[in-house]
XYZ file of C-alpha atoms in Angstrom:
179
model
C 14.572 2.918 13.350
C 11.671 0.617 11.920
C 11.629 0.713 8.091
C 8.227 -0.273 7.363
C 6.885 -2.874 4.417
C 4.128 -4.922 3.240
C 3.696 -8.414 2.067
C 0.714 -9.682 0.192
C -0.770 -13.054 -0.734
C -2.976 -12.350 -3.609
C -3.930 -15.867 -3.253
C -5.517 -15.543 0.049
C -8.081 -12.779 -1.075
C -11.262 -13.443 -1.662
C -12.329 -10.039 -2.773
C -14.358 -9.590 0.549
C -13.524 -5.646 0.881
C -12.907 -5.808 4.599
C -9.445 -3.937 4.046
C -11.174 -1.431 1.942
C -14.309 -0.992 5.068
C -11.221 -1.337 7.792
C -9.759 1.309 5.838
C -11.967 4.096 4.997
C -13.618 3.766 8.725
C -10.374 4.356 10.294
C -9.978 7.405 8.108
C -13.110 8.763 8.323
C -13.213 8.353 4.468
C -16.031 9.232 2.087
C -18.081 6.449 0.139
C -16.543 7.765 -3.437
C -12.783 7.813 -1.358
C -10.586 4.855 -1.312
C -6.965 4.635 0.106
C -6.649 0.614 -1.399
C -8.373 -1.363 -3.717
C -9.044 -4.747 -4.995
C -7.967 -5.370 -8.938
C -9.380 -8.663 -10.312
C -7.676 -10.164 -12.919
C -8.574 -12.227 -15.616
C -5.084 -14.908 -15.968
C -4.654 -17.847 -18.021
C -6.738 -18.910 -21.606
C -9.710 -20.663 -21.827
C -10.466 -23.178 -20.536
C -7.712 -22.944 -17.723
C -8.655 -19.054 -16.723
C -8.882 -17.719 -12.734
C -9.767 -15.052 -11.459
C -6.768 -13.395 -9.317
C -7.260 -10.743 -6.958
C -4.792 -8.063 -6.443
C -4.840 -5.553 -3.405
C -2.977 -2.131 -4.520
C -2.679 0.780 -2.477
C 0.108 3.529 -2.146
C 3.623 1.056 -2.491
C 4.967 3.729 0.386
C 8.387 3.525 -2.643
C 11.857 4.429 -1.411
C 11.877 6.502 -5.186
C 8.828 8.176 -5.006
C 8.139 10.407 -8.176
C 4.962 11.670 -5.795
C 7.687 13.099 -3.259
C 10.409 14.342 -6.088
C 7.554 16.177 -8.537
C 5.685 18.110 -4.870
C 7.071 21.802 -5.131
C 5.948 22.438 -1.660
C 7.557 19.315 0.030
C 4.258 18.694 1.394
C 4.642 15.104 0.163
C 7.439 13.641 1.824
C 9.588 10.380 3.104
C 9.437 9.557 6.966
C 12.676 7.561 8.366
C 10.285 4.793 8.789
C 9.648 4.465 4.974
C 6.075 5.801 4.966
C 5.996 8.549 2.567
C 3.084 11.291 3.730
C 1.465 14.382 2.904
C 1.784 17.340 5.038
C -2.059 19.176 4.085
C -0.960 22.597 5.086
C 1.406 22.546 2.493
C -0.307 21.132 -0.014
C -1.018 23.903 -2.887
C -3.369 20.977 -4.709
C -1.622 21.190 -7.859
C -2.142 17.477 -8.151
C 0.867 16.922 -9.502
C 1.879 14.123 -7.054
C -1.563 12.148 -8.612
C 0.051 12.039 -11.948
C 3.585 11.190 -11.010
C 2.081 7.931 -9.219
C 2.380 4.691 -11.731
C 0.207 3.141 -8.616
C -3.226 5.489 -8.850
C -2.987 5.892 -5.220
C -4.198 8.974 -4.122
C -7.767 9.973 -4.232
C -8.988 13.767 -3.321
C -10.462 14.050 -0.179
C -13.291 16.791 0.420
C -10.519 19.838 0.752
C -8.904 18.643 -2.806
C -6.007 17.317 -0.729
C -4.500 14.682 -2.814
C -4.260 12.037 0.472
C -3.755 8.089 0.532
C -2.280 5.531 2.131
C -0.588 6.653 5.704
C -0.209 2.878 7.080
C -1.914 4.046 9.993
C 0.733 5.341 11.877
C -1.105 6.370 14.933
C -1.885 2.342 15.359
C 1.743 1.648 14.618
C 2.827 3.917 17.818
C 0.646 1.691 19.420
C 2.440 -1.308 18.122
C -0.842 -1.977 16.253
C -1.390 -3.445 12.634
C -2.474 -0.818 10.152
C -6.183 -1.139 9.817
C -6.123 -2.979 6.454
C -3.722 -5.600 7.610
C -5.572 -5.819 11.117
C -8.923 -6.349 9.676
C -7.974 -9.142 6.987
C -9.393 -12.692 8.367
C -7.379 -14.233 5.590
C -4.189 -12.269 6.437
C -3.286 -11.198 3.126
C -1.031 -8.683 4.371
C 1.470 -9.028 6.634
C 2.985 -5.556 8.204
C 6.397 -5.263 9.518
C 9.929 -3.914 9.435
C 12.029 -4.485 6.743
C 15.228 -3.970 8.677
C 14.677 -6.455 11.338
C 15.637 -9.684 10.651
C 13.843 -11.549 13.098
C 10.524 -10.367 12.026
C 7.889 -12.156 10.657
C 7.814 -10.090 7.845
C 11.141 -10.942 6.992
C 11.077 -14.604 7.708
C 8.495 -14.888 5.464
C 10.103 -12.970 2.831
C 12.578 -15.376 2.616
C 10.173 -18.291 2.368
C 8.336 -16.841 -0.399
C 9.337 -15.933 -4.496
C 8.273 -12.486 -4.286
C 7.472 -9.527 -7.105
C 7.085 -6.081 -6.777
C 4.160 -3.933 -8.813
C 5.746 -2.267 -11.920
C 9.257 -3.011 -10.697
C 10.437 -1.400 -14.358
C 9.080 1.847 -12.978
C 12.394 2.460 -10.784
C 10.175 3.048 -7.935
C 11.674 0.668 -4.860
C 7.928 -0.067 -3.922
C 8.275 -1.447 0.018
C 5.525 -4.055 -0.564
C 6.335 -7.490 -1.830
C 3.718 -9.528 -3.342
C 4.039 -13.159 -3.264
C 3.747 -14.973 -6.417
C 1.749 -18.025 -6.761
């Protein structure tokens, strides 16, 4: 079995929004709904300051306070590593939105607290998630974390990597490469 994760290269974005567009078309999103975002962030002091661009979306976490606070189970952790949200048993007490150090989920029109799925009716396809698929730059590279031989891996190996608010305890399964 696959265990999904997620590498970024924050360097290679240039803030275009294609992941976000890929994204929300693919789910059939709202304009006020979004599944990732971009963060731009201010780093260094004057007069040696860039602007770094940061894509964050649900970290998909092998800890996930979102699936340990749900008192319905309706948030839950495949065997692939994508944690999902089963709607029909979701009460919408929202307390999986404030158990998320990530911001991740966003309501959808039927107050279902939804976000990230990684696409996985492209990945039965052997497809990219949409984000990933869409990037020209390829700032994120999809794969399985338990094959070896992936690219995913290889480059993970290459790289000095970090993980978003590693303090947190989560186990987030995407890496972001640091510059």
């Amino acid at each position: 079995m696959a265990k999904y994760g997620l590498l970024v290269f924050p360097e290679r974005c240039t803030g275009c929004t294609a992941c976000n567009i890929a994204c929300a078309s693919h789910n059939q999103l709202g304009l006020d709904v979004s599944y990732n975002r971009l963060e731009f962030l201010e780093k260094g002091t004057y007069p040696y300051v860039k602007m770094e661009i940061l894509p964050v979306q649900c970290q998909h976490c092998d800890n996930a306070p979102c699936v340990s606070v749900c008192p319905t189970q309706a948030t839950y952790k495949r065997e692939d590593g994508i944690v999902e949200i089963d709607a029909d048993k979701c009460i919408g007490c929202k307390y999986c939105m404030a158990a998320c150090p990530y911001e991740a989920r966003q309501l959808n029109e039927k107050r279902v607290p939804e976000k990230c799925r990684w696409c996985p009716e492209m990945l039965e396809k052997g497809e990219q998630p949409a984000c990933s698929a869409t990037c020209m730059n390829e700032v994120r590279l999809f794969g399985d974390l338990e094959d070896p031989n992936s690219q995913l891996n290889k480059e993970l190996a290459k790289h000095e990597v970090y993980q978003l608010l590693e303090a947190k305890g989560t186990k987030p399964s995407i890496f972001y490469v640091k510059k």
